[in-house]
């Protein structure tokens, strides 16, 4: 099982999870030349009918399931689950019907509730493609639960507390409201959500999705928001598919149990390779488009997908 190790000087966390070396790579991204050549294709572990190849379900929406959740066979930490997006091996969230994406969101909620009720924090993430860290092709997301997340989430949490003490308001509420006034980094605004390109994007075309109503935890999302969230999530991901021809990509849900946090979703398309400046100095090179240009291109695609028109209602 994974063990956390912290850099003594900077506190940067690393999790040692060498048990995962036994994982199958079905994306073809990890080259293991010493592995014996096999001509017989392996069955997909996540397809319907192959449930016996995975640990038993901890959640599924129906006996004849549309969404299925089970423990990761090669966990990074104790609580590490896999959420299979649908029984369909080829269709991802951008191609599935809206009602299926709502089922997917409900599965994430169910598991988040399960762990937060035990006093744990949850991080949900999606890796698509070998460059994004996936080893199985069948569209799926993952959930990790811990007493707390060191690294970026902890930094965000500490900065949010500092911001709250200084301004007596929530950092994310203030950020999205200010960005809606300036408009130039807004990708899309729905009734309940705002999608933005962050000012200091680490990668070109990075996005952040922020719910308008202030809630620290994703588990407080309400019935009306669920439908809107599933829809906007699909639109944001679709923009990447159209602009970059279905790139490898990541998205993740940041959520914390307590204020002054504000849950949100981050998105990155793998259209570049991390180099020495990023790894050696922690300085990100966003060189494909300015945040404003990226927001404009992404916004056009999201509106075409969700509203059937490229007309930008927010810039009126
Ligand atoms: Zn499959
Ligand atoms: Zn807020």
Coordinates of C-alpha atoms and ligand atoms in Angstrom, one line a residue:
X1 CA 0.0 0.0 0.0
X2 CA 1.1 3.5 -0.7
X3 CA 3.4 5.3 1.9
X4 CA 3.7 9.1 1.9
X5 CA 7.2 10.5 2.0
X6 CA 7.8 14.3 2.3
X7 CA 10.7 16.2 1.0
X8 CA 12.5 17.4 4.1
X9 CA 13.2 20.9 2.7
X10 CA 10.0 21.8 0.7
X11 CA 7.4 19.4 2.1
X12 CA 6.5 18.2 -1.4
X13 CA 4.7 14.9 -1.0
X14 CA 5.5 11.6 -2.8
X15 CA 3.5 8.5 -2.4
X16 CA 5.4 5.2 -2.8
X17 CA 3.1 2.7 -4.5
X18 CA 5.4 0.1 -6.0
X19 CA 2.6 -2.6 -5.8
X20 CA 1.2 -0.8 -8.9
X21 CA 4.1 -2.0 -11.1
X22 CA 2.0 -5.2 -11.6
X23 CA -0.7 -3.2 -13.3
X24 CA -1.7 -4.1 -16.8
X25 CA -1.2 -1.3 -19.3
X26 CA -4.0 -1.5 -21.9
X27 CA -3.4 1.9 -23.4
X28 CA 0.0 1.0 -24.9
X29 CA 1.6 4.0 -23.2
X30 CA 4.0 2.1 -20.9
X31 CA 6.5 0.2 -22.9
X32 CA 7.8 -3.0 -21.2
X33 CA 10.1 -4.6 -23.7
X34 CA 10.9 -7.5 -21.4
X35 CA 7.3 -8.5 -21.1
X36 CA 6.5 -11.6 -23.2
X37 CA 4.6 -11.0 -26.4
X38 CA 1.0 -12.1 -26.1
X39 CA -1.1 -12.5 -29.2
X40 CA -4.3 -13.2 -27.3
X41 CA -6.0 -9.9 -26.5
X42 CA -6.8 -9.5 -22.8
X43 CA -10.5 -8.9 -22.0
X44 CA -11.4 -5.5 -20.7
X45 CA -11.8 -5.7 -16.9
X46 CA -14.4 -2.9 -16.9
X47 CA -16.8 -4.2 -19.6
X48 CA -20.1 -5.7 -18.6
X49 CA -19.9 -9.4 -18.2
X50 CA -16.3 -9.2 -16.8
X51 CA -17.3 -8.1 -13.3
X52 CA -15.5 -11.2 -11.8
X53 CA -12.2 -9.7 -13.0
X54 CA -12.5 -6.8 -10.6
X55 CA -13.2 -6.5 -6.9
X56 CA -16.9 -6.6 -6.0
X57 CA -19.0 -3.5 -6.5
X58 CA -19.3 -1.0 -3.6
X59 CA -21.9 0.9 -5.6
X60 CA -23.9 0.3 -8.8
X61 CA -27.0 2.2 -9.9
X62 CA -29.0 -1.0 -10.7
X63 CA -28.6 -4.8 -10.9
X64 CA -28.1 -4.4 -14.6
X65 CA -25.7 -1.6 -14.0
X66 CA -25.1 1.6 -15.9
X67 CA -22.5 2.9 -13.5
X68 CA -20.3 0.6 -11.4
X69 CA -17.8 1.4 -8.6
X70 CA -15.3 -1.0 -7.0
X71 CA -12.0 -0.9 -5.2
X72 CA -8.9 -0.4 -7.3
X73 CA -7.1 -3.8 -7.6
X74 CA -3.7 -1.9 -7.4
X75 CA -4.5 0.9 -4.9
X76 CA -2.3 3.9 -4.3
X77 CA -3.7 4.2 -0.7
X78 CA -6.2 2.2 1.4
X79 CA -9.3 3.8 0.0
X80 CA -8.9 3.9 -3.8
X81 CA -12.0 3.3 -6.0
X82 CA -12.7 3.0 -9.7
X83 CA -15.9 4.5 -11.2
X84 CA -16.7 3.0 -14.6
X85 CA -18.5 5.7 -16.6
X86 CA -20.8 3.3 -18.4
X87 CA -20.9 -0.3 -19.8
X88 CA -19.8 1.1 -23.1
X89 CA -16.1 0.5 -23.8
X90 CA -15.8 3.2 -26.4
X91 CA -18.0 6.1 -25.3
X92 CA -16.8 8.7 -22.8
X93 CA -18.7 11.4 -21.0
X94 CA -18.6 13.7 -24.1
X95 CA -20.5 11.1 -26.1
X96 CA -22.8 9.5 -23.5
X97 CA -26.4 10.7 -23.2
X98 CA -27.0 13.3 -20.5
X99 CA -29.0 11.0 -18.3
X100 CA -25.9 8.6 -18.2
X101 CA -23.7 11.5 -17.1
X102 CA -26.2 12.3 -14.3
X103 CA -25.9 8.7 -13.2
X104 CA -22.1 9.1 -13.2
X105 CA -22.4 12.3 -11.0
X106 CA -24.7 10.5 -8.6
X107 CA -22.2 7.7 -8.2
X108 CA -19.5 10.2 -7.4
X109 CA -21.8 11.8 -4.8
X110 CA -22.7 8.5 -3.2
X111 CA -19.0 7.6 -2.7
X112 CA -18.1 11.1 -1.5
X113 CA -21.0 11.0 1.0
X114 CA -19.8 7.6 2.2
X115 CA -16.3 8.8 3.0
X116 CA -17.0 12.3 4.3
X117 CA -19.5 10.6 6.7
X118 CA -16.4 8.9 8.1
X119 CA -14.5 12.1 8.5
X120 CA -12.3 11.6 5.5
X121 CA -11.5 13.9 2.6
X122 CA -12.0 12.8 -1.0
X123 CA -10.3 13.6 -4.3
X124 CA -11.9 12.4 -7.5
X125 CA -9.9 12.3 -10.7
X126 CA -10.2 11.2 -14.3
X127 CA -7.2 10.1 -16.4
X128 CA -7.8 9.6 -20.1
X129 CA -5.0 8.2 -22.2
X130 CA -1.5 6.9 -21.3
X131 CA 0.0 10.4 -21.1
X132 CA -2.6 11.4 -18.5
X133 CA -1.8 8.3 -16.4
X134 CA -4.5 5.9 -17.4
X135 CA -3.7 2.2 -17.9
X136 CA -7.1 1.0 -18.9
X137 CA -8.9 2.3 -22.0
X138 CA -12.5 1.8 -20.8
X139 CA -13.6 5.3 -19.6
X140 CA -13.4 5.5 -15.9
X141 CA -12.6 7.9 -13.0
X142 CA -11.0 7.2 -9.7
X143 CA -11.6 8.3 -6.1
X144 CA -9.1 8.5 -3.2
X145 CA -10.1 9.1 0.4
X146 CA -7.6 10.2 3.1
X147 CA -7.7 11.9 6.4
X148 CA -6.3 14.9 4.5
X149 CA -4.5 15.6 1.2
X150 CA -1.0 17.0 1.4
X151 CA 0.3 19.0 -1.5
X152 CA -1.8 21.3 -3.7
X153 CA -5.1 20.8 -1.8
X154 CA -3.5 21.5 1.5
X155 CA -1.9 24.7 0.0
X156 CA -5.2 25.8 -1.3
X157 CA -6.9 25.2 2.0
X158 CA -4.2 27.2 3.9
X159 CA -4.4 30.0 1.4
X160 CA -8.2 30.1 1.5
X161 CA -8.0 30.4 5.3
X162 CA -5.5 33.3 5.0
X163 CA -7.7 34.9 2.3
X164 CA -10.8 34.6 4.4
X165 CA -9.1 36.1 7.5
X166 CA -7.9 39.1 5.4
X167 CA -11.1 39.7 3.2
X168 CA -13.8 38.0 5.3
X169 CA -15.0 36.2 2.1
X170 CA -14.4 33.1 0.0
X171 CA -11.5 33.2 -2.4
X172 CA -13.3 31.2 -5.1
X173 CA -16.6 33.2 -4.8
X174 CA -14.6 36.5 -5.2
X175 CA -12.6 35.1 -8.1
X176 CA -15.5 33.9 -10.2
X177 CA -17.5 37.1 -9.5
X178 CA -14.6 39.3 -10.5
X179 CA -13.9 37.2 -13.6
X180 CA -17.5 37.4 -14.7
X181 CA -17.2 41.2 -14.6
X182 CA -13.9 41.2 -16.6
X183 CA -15.3 38.4 -18.9
X184 CA -12.1 37.8 -20.9
X185 CA -11.2 34.5 -19.2
X186 CA -14.7 33.2 -18.9
X187 CA -15.3 30.0 -21.0
X188 CA -18.9 29.4 -20.1
X189 CA -21.5 30.6 -17.6
X190 CA -24.6 28.4 -16.8
X191 CA -27.3 29.0 -14.3
X192 CA -25.3 27.4 -11.5
X193 CA -21.7 27.1 -12.7
X194 CA -18.9 29.2 -14.2
X195 CA -16.0 27.8 -16.3
X196 CA -12.8 29.9 -16.4
X197 CA -9.3 29.7 -17.7
X198 CA -7.1 30.5 -14.7
X199 CA -5.1 33.7 -14.9
X200 CA -1.9 31.8 -14.2
X201 CA -2.7 28.6 -16.2
X202 CA 0.0 26.0 -15.7
X203 CA -0.8 24.6 -19.2
X204 CA -2.4 26.4 -22.0
X205 CA -6.1 25.6 -22.1
X206 CA -6.3 24.6 -18.4
X207 CA -9.8 25.3 -17.1
X208 CA -11.5 25.6 -13.7
X209 CA -15.2 25.0 -13.1
X210 CA -16.6 26.8 -10.1
X211 CA -20.2 26.4 -8.7
X212 CA -21.8 29.7 -8.1
X213 CA -23.3 28.8 -4.8
X214 CA -20.8 28.7 -2.0
X215 CA -20.3 25.2 -0.7
X216 CA -17.1 23.7 0.6
X217 CA -18.0 20.2 -0.2
X218 CA -19.1 18.6 -3.4
X219 CA -21.5 16.5 -1.4
X220 CA -23.7 19.6 -0.8
X221 CA -24.5 19.8 -4.5
X222 CA -28.3 19.9 -4.8
X223 CA -30.7 18.2 -7.3
X224 CA -31.0 21.2 -9.7
X225 CA -27.2 21.6 -9.7
X226 CA -26.6 17.9 -10.4
X227 CA -28.2 18.1 -13.8
X228 CA -26.5 21.4 -14.7
X229 CA -23.1 20.1 -13.5
X230 CA -23.4 16.9 -15.6
X231 CA -24.2 19.1 -18.6
X232 CA -21.5 21.7 -18.2
X233 CA -18.9 19.0 -17.4
X234 CA -19.7 17.4 -20.7
X235 CA -19.5 20.7 -22.6
X236 CA -16.1 21.5 -21.1
X237 CA -14.6 18.1 -22.0
X238 CA -16.2 18.3 -25.4
X239 CA -14.3 21.5 -26.1
X240 CA -11.0 19.7 -25.6
X241 CA -12.1 16.8 -27.9
X242 CA -13.0 19.2 -30.7
X243 CA -10.0 21.5 -30.4
X244 CA -7.4 18.8 -29.8
X245 CA -8.9 15.7 -31.4
X246 CA -9.7 13.8 -28.3
X247 CA -6.5 14.4 -26.4
X248 CA -5.3 12.6 -23.3
X249 CA -6.6 14.6 -20.5
X250 CA -7.2 14.9 -16.8
X251 CA -9.9 16.5 -14.7
X252 CA -10.3 16.4 -10.9
X253 CA -12.7 17.5 -8.3
X254 CA -11.2 19.4 -5.4
X255 CA -13.5 19.3 -2.3
X256 CA -13.0 19.7 1.4
X257 CA -15.4 19.1 4.3
X258 CA -15.1 22.5 5.8
X259 CA -15.2 26.3 5.1
X260 CA -13.7 28.5 3.8
X261 CA -13.1 26.0 1.0
X262 CA -15.2 26.0 -2.2
X263 CA -15.4 22.9 -4.3
X264 CA -14.3 23.1 -7.9
X265 CA -13.1 21.1 -10.9
X266 CA -9.8 21.4 -12.7
X267 CA -9.1 20.3 -16.3
X268 CA -5.9 19.9 -18.3
X269 CA -5.4 18.6 -21.8
X270 CA -2.2 16.8 -22.5
X271 CA -1.1 18.9 -25.4
X272 CA 2.4 19.4 -24.2
X273 CA 5.2 17.5 -22.3
X274 CA 6.4 18.7 -18.9
X275 CA 10.0 19.8 -19.2
X276 CA 13.0 20.7 -17.0
X277 CA 11.8 24.1 -16.0
X278 CA 8.5 22.6 -14.7
X279 CA 10.1 19.7 -13.0
X280 CA 13.3 21.5 -11.9
X281 CA 11.9 24.8 -10.8
X282 CA 8.2 24.3 -10.5
X283 CA 7.7 27.0 -13.1
X284 CA 5.0 26.2 -15.7
X285 CA 5.3 27.2 -19.3
X286 CA 2.0 28.0 -20.9
X287 CA 3.0 28.5 -24.4
X288 CA 0.2 27.5 -26.8
X289 CA -2.2 30.4 -26.2
X290 CA -2.8 33.2 -23.7
X291 CA -5.5 32.5 -21.1
X292 CA -7.8 35.0 -22.9
X293 CA -7.3 33.4 -26.3
X294 CA -7.8 29.9 -24.8
X295 CA -11.0 31.0 -23.1
X296 CA -12.3 32.4 -26.4
X297 CA -11.6 29.2 -28.3
X298 CA -12.9 26.9 -25.6
X299 CA -16.0 29.0 -25.0
X300 CA -16.9 28.9 -28.6
X301 CA -16.8 25.1 -28.5
X302 CA -18.7 24.8 -25.2
X303 CA -21.5 27.0 -26.5
X304 CA -21.8 25.1 -29.7
X305 CA -22.1 21.9 -27.7
X306 CA -24.5 23.1 -25.0
X307 CA -26.4 26.0 -26.6
X308 CA -26.1 25.0 -30.3
X309 CA -24.7 28.5 -31.1
X310 CA -21.3 30.1 -30.9
X311 CA -22.8 33.4 -29.9
X312 CA -21.3 34.6 -26.7
X313 CA -24.2 35.7 -24.4
X314 CA -21.8 36.7 -21.6
X315 CA -19.9 39.3 -23.7
X316 CA -23.1 41.3 -24.6
Ligands
LIG1 ZN1 -14.4 -2.2 -21.6
LIG2 ZN1 -17.1 30.4 -2.1

